[in-house]
């Protein structure tokens, strides 16, 4: 992966380390992790380096550790063995990697204990590496979402840094967004030739792989849009179906895109599908129009909730006064998740830290019906990247729940709702960079208008 | 995944459980495992159930445990929660799954302790599940390749069962082989349109995904065939390059294919490339011609070594008497790995158990230069499935090694070898079922002849 080191990347990394050093006097040790075994030790899942490591080291070096102190980086890793050279080819020496990485010094892993005393860390996801972290530091490590002491202070410093994307990050996020747009266009074009969800997924991930990226998360490509995290692809495509497609590419250095479109398999919207699509699109557009530094992301969420409530009242699905319906969270019957989340090196950026990144200090996740899945609750700042992803779903687990049916008996016109039974789920999701004057939609090259989507299906 | 349960599968599974019960009186607990986290807990790698679980349960049920005793299966897993229904859709109840699985009874996981006493198990790869195994059994578990006591007895019984494929297994292996053939043909057809290795890989994995399968292992698609386990795809394709492509599909229920072809990017072999290709192909054909029940797999390996040695002597690359060269393992300078391995639910079947499956009782892995990477050393039996994969490589770590250059100074004509410098690596690999009268090549639909391969590149 060392062919990714460029002078620009080196400059970006140096700046990030300096900023961390300015914020935190404690020394820091970050592990990259290792690839977990799949069905046997030599057949492992693809390696994904820890995002906190990647932020400062730039490149996914496997089984490596960086020591950060006062703006300097020290690299700890093993040199490749002769057996490595046989099976994996020749690789640059640790010294050469350290050089390209701008490291002040470099040592084998056995030397880690020399710098472990008092160092802060973030536990990685890989269990084997986490054992190594505990051994080196000589103390137990819990989950990354429940840190204490110097580790919590490090996490808070990381959140402060990583909430605002620098130019290097924005360039990588834009590249992931561009490939994702291409993948969605390929999926749209493939739909009329495809017999199954799997064939559309395959056409889209082909674009991502051919672009030397990987999916940033398990693709959702489903005629059952009401299943929010559907990860099966075996359903056949039938003319009346909507296909909900949530697919994003990940840049080789880790930066994610996260995009959803929903389109009709037949190439034509039914009247009911188009009507709901327009409601979701109105919410999407209203949210994006409001984005600017200083606005509360929670208010963006409420903008979506309001637009959806108004739309469903206008269609006769919801009954009553918009303000009252919203107060009762009636919109959450059809829009049960939050309007989006932070986007960065992780598709839900820094979610390994729990709500530390998503929620401003002092704020806690609400248990309210309409707010429990809001992943981001902060005022927006210039340089933040977030998703905007309103949706409408008919989830049996919600709509057939007897408590919900009692509570909301006076809000829903069930007979009218039956007219929309060919709308299982619709979501429209884009990736947005907050700018000084408003925002820039990184994925704006992918159409959202109902008729433009149909054009893409024909191409 | 429960849509995969068919009456045929139920019959196959019942038979497997009965055979285990006949071999082993000890009760057995097998865990399916869980999906390891990628960069944060909710973003995990795709779930892959433990192969030993799959063999008896058929379908990859996540976080499930089966208890096998006297031919009966008892299923332990949780019913889906309301939150599961929201995010993952409605799923069959444990009772319905148990019914389709032919389980004698079913309980929640908390009841596992009731049957844990004295039960044998195989440690799974996933670290979190392995913790659960130890808690339930109340004893430490080491690695699956160093088992003792009742666990070793279970592993030996599993090896005895799984070495010979039943009709259900053969049908699934053939389906994986068929999709793999399609993927290779797509890769060949894509090559003349492709600028990078990544584009060929993408076209191949697209076929696998569109067929509702997954890659059985990380695809190798490389112009650097001398890197045996190359897993990068960023090199550009240039007219003089050979592309070495080792890609296999995995059936949704876990059965693997493992196929390699090597072809010229330009659509034409150079004379040197064709000459070496013919040597490797001769080895491939000679090995397959010798396969029959009772023959030692080690002798198949030696057949490949001999054919390659003869070929390289004929080309003037190796010097001297074939028998002497083989005795000195001179062939291993260019063919450093074994002729193949077991194939089954794992692409290296049962390799989690170390050499327990690959090596007949009493045999140990040799440290000899030419034999150290031989993964299978048993007499072949009707119903075994193995790969045959001879190769020729110019690995710098081997050929530039000063000890090797001294040891083999009199064996190699370096000047002549320089004529073949456009041959970095060639491998030809097929999947073979041992039959009563010889063998059936599961992947025979994919051409191996040098000219036939060129035809596929044009199609």
PDB file of N, CA, C and O in Angstrom, chain B residues 291-319:
ATOM      1  N   UNK B 291      -4.704 -39.749 -11.188  1.00  0.00           N
ATOM      2  CA  UNK B 291      -5.577 -39.782 -10.004  1.00  0.00           C
ATOM      3  C   UNK B 291      -6.520 -40.969 -10.050  1.00  0.00           C
ATOM      4  O   UNK B 291      -7.211 -41.198 -11.043  1.00  0.00           O
ATOM      5  N   UNK B 292      -6.513 -41.742  -8.956  1.00  0.00           N
ATOM      6  CA  UNK B 292      -7.457 -42.849  -8.785  1.00  0.00           C
ATOM      7  C   UNK B 292      -7.394 -43.259  -7.315  1.00  0.00           C
ATOM      8  O   UNK B 292      -6.453 -42.884  -6.600  1.00  0.00           O
ATOM      9  N   UNK B 293      -8.389 -43.965  -6.855  1.00  0.00           N
ATOM     10  CA  UNK B 293      -8.369 -44.379  -5.447  1.00  0.00           C
ATOM     11  C   UNK B 293      -7.119 -45.207  -5.152  1.00  0.00           C
ATOM     12  O   UNK B 293      -6.701 -46.024  -5.980  1.00  0.00           O
ATOM     13  N   UNK B 294      -6.520 -44.953  -4.017  1.00  0.00           N
ATOM     14  CA  UNK B 294      -5.370 -45.736  -3.580  1.00  0.00           C
ATOM     15  C   UNK B 294      -4.033 -45.091  -3.875  1.00  0.00           C
ATOM     16  O   UNK B 294      -3.047 -45.366  -3.202  1.00  0.00           O
ATOM     17  N   UNK B 295      -3.987 -44.211  -4.862  1.00  0.00           N
ATOM     18  CA  UNK B 295      -2.693 -43.582  -5.170  1.00  0.00           C
ATOM     19  C   UNK B 295      -2.353 -42.559  -4.080  1.00  0.00           C
ATOM     20  O   UNK B 295      -3.234 -41.902  -3.525  1.00  0.00           O
ATOM     21  N   UNK B 296      -1.066 -42.469  -3.774  1.00  0.00           N
ATOM     22  CA  UNK B 296      -0.611 -41.491  -2.787  1.00  0.00           C
ATOM     23  C   UNK B 296      -0.595 -40.097  -3.425  1.00  0.00           C
ATOM     24  O   UNK B 296      -0.031 -39.908  -4.501  1.00  0.00           O
ATOM     25  N   UNK B 297      -1.185 -39.119  -2.725  1.00  0.00           N
ATOM     26  CA  UNK B 297      -1.190 -37.748  -3.244  1.00  0.00           C
ATOM     27  C   UNK B 297       0.239 -37.224  -3.376  1.00  0.00           C
ATOM     28  O   UNK B 297       0.546 -36.459  -4.303  1.00  0.00           O
ATOM     29  N   UNK B 298       1.097 -37.686  -2.470  1.00  0.00           N
ATOM     30  CA  UNK B 298       2.511 -37.320  -2.555  1.00  0.00           C
ATOM     31  C   UNK B 298       3.095 -37.740  -3.906  1.00  0.00           C
ATOM     32  O   UNK B 298       3.932 -37.030  -4.485  1.00  0.00           O
ATOM     33  N   UNK B 299       2.662 -38.885  -4.412  1.00  0.00           N
ATOM     34  CA  UNK B 299       3.167 -39.345  -5.713  1.00  0.00           C
ATOM     35  C   UNK B 299       2.630 -38.476  -6.853  1.00  0.00           C
ATOM     36  O   UNK B 299       3.305 -38.297  -7.870  1.00  0.00           O
ATOM     37  N   UNK B 300       1.421 -37.961  -6.684  1.00  0.00           N
ATOM     38  CA  UNK B 300       0.897 -37.004  -7.675  1.00  0.00           C
ATOM     39  C   UNK B 300       1.797 -35.763  -7.692  1.00  0.00           C
ATOM     40  O   UNK B 300       2.148 -35.230  -8.748  1.00  0.00           O
ATOM     41  N   UNK B 301       2.171 -35.334  -6.473  1.00  0.00           N
ATOM     42  CA  UNK B 301       3.077 -34.178  -6.367  1.00  0.00           C
ATOM     43  C   UNK B 301       4.395 -34.480  -7.088  1.00  0.00           C
ATOM     44  O   UNK B 301       4.911 -33.633  -7.846  1.00  0.00           O
ATOM     45  N   UNK B 302       4.917 -35.660  -6.872  1.00  0.00           N
ATOM     46  CA  UNK B 302       6.206 -36.011  -7.495  1.00  0.00           C
ATOM     47  C   UNK B 302       6.067 -36.141  -9.011  1.00  0.00           C
ATOM     48  O   UNK B 302       7.012 -35.842  -9.749  1.00  0.00           O
ATOM     49  N   UNK B 303       4.890 -36.557  -9.462  1.00  0.00           N
ATOM     50  CA  UNK B 303       4.636 -36.581 -10.914  1.00  0.00           C
ATOM     51  C   UNK B 303       4.761 -35.167 -11.492  1.00  0.00           C
ATOM     52  O   UNK B 303       5.383 -34.964 -12.558  1.00  0.00           O
ATOM     53  N   UNK B 304       4.180 -34.215 -10.796  1.00  0.00           N
ATOM     54  CA  UNK B 304       4.292 -32.825 -11.254  1.00  0.00           C
ATOM     55  C   UNK B 304       5.752 -32.375 -11.237  1.00  0.00           C
ATOM     56  O   UNK B 304       6.249 -31.766 -12.205  1.00  0.00           O
ATOM     57  N   UNK B 305       6.449 -32.697 -10.133  1.00  0.00           N
ATOM     58  CA  UNK B 305       7.848 -32.282 -10.008  1.00  0.00           C
ATOM     59  C   UNK B 305       8.681 -32.872 -11.145  1.00  0.00           C
ATOM     60  O   UNK B 305       9.527 -32.188 -11.748  1.00  0.00           O
ATOM     61  N   UNK B 306       8.420 -34.121 -11.468  1.00  0.00           N
ATOM     62  CA  UNK B 306       9.192 -34.799 -12.517  1.00  0.00           C
ATOM     63  C   UNK B 306       8.899 -34.180 -13.886  1.00  0.00           C
ATOM     64  O   UNK B 306       9.812 -33.890 -14.662  1.00  0.00           O
ATOM     65  N   UNK B 307       7.603 -33.965 -14.161  1.00  0.00           N
ATOM     66  CA  UNK B 307       7.229 -33.404 -15.466  1.00  0.00           C
ATOM     67  C   UNK B 307       7.835 -32.017 -15.640  1.00  0.00           C
ATOM     68  O   UNK B 307       8.306 -31.656 -16.727  1.00  0.00           O
ATOM     69  N   UNK B 308       7.808 -31.230 -14.567  1.00  0.00           N
ATOM     70  CA  UNK B 308       8.368 -29.882 -14.647  1.00  0.00           C
ATOM     71  C   UNK B 308       9.883 -29.957 -14.818  1.00  0.00           C
ATOM     72  O   UNK B 308      10.465 -29.213 -15.628  1.00  0.00           O
ATOM     73  N   UNK B 309      10.529 -30.843 -14.082  1.00  0.00           N
ATOM     74  CA  UNK B 309      11.985 -30.994 -14.211  1.00  0.00           C
ATOM     75  C   UNK B 309      12.358 -31.396 -15.641  1.00  0.00           C
ATOM     76  O   UNK B 309      13.254 -30.792 -16.261  1.00  0.00           O
ATOM     77  N   UNK B 310      11.647 -32.380 -16.152  1.00  0.00           N
ATOM     78  CA  UNK B 310      11.912 -32.819 -17.534  1.00  0.00           C
ATOM     79  C   UNK B 310      11.735 -31.665 -18.512  1.00  0.00           C
ATOM     80  O   UNK B 310      12.552 -31.459 -19.425  1.00  0.00           O
ATOM     81  N   UNK B 311      10.654 -30.923 -18.330  1.00  0.00           N
ATOM     82  CA  UNK B 311      10.362 -29.814 -19.241  1.00  0.00           C
ATOM     83  C   UNK B 311      11.445 -28.747 -19.187  1.00  0.00           C
ATOM     84  O   UNK B 311      11.856 -28.206 -20.220  1.00  0.00           O
ATOM     85  N   UNK B 312      11.918 -28.453 -17.969  1.00  0.00           N
ATOM     86  CA  UNK B 312      12.916 -27.394 -17.831  1.00  0.00           C
ATOM     87  C   UNK B 312      14.281 -27.857 -18.337  1.00  0.00           C
ATOM     88  O   UNK B 312      15.071 -27.049 -18.849  1.00  0.00           O
ATOM     89  N   UNK B 313      14.547 -29.150 -18.216  1.00  0.00           N
ATOM     90  CA  UNK B 313      15.774 -29.692 -18.811  1.00  0.00           C
ATOM     91  C   UNK B 313      15.687 -29.583 -20.341  1.00  0.00           C
ATOM     92  O   UNK B 313      16.627 -29.129 -21.014  1.00  0.00           O
ATOM     93  N   UNK B 314      14.535 -29.961 -20.872  1.00  0.00           N
ATOM     94  CA  UNK B 314      14.359 -29.904 -22.335  1.00  0.00           C
ATOM     95  C   UNK B 314      14.507 -28.477 -22.863  1.00  0.00           C
ATOM     96  O   UNK B 314      15.020 -28.267 -23.964  1.00  0.00           O
ATOM     97  N   UNK B 315      14.086 -27.512 -22.063  1.00  0.00           N
ATOM     98  CA  UNK B 315      14.208 -26.109 -22.477  1.00  0.00           C
ATOM     99  C   UNK B 315      15.605 -25.562 -22.218  1.00  0.00           C
ATOM    100  O   UNK B 315      15.899 -24.417 -22.574  1.00  0.00           O
ATOM    101  N   UNK B 316      16.443 -26.339 -21.553  1.00  0.00           N
ATOM    102  CA  UNK B 316      17.809 -25.889 -21.269  1.00  0.00           C
ATOM    103  C   UNK B 316      17.931 -24.989 -20.060  1.00  0.00           C
ATOM    104  O   UNK B 316      18.988 -24.394 -19.817  1.00  0.00           O
ATOM    105  N   UNK B 317      16.860 -24.873 -19.259  1.00  0.00           N
ATOM    106  CA  UNK B 317      16.916 -24.033 -18.055  1.00  0.00           C
ATOM    107  C   UNK B 317      17.587 -24.796 -16.919  1.00  0.00           C
ATOM    108  O   UNK B 317      18.440 -24.262 -16.217  1.00  0.00           O
ATOM    109  N   UNK B 318      17.188 -26.058 -16.737  1.00  0.00           N
ATOM    110  CA  UNK B 318      17.880 -26.932 -15.783  1.00  0.00           C
ATOM    111  C   UNK B 318      18.874 -27.800 -16.545  1.00  0.00           C
ATOM    112  O   UNK B 318      18.637 -28.170 -17.709  1.00  0.00           O
ATOM    113  N   UNK B 319      19.969 -28.124 -15.851  1.00  0.00           N
ATOM    114  CA  UNK B 319      21.026 -28.931 -16.452  1.00  0.00           C
ATOM    115  C   UNK B 319      21.214 -30.198 -15.631  1.00  0.00           C
ATOM    116  O   UNK B 319      21.222 -30.136 -14.395  1.00  0.00           O
TER     117      UNK B 319
END
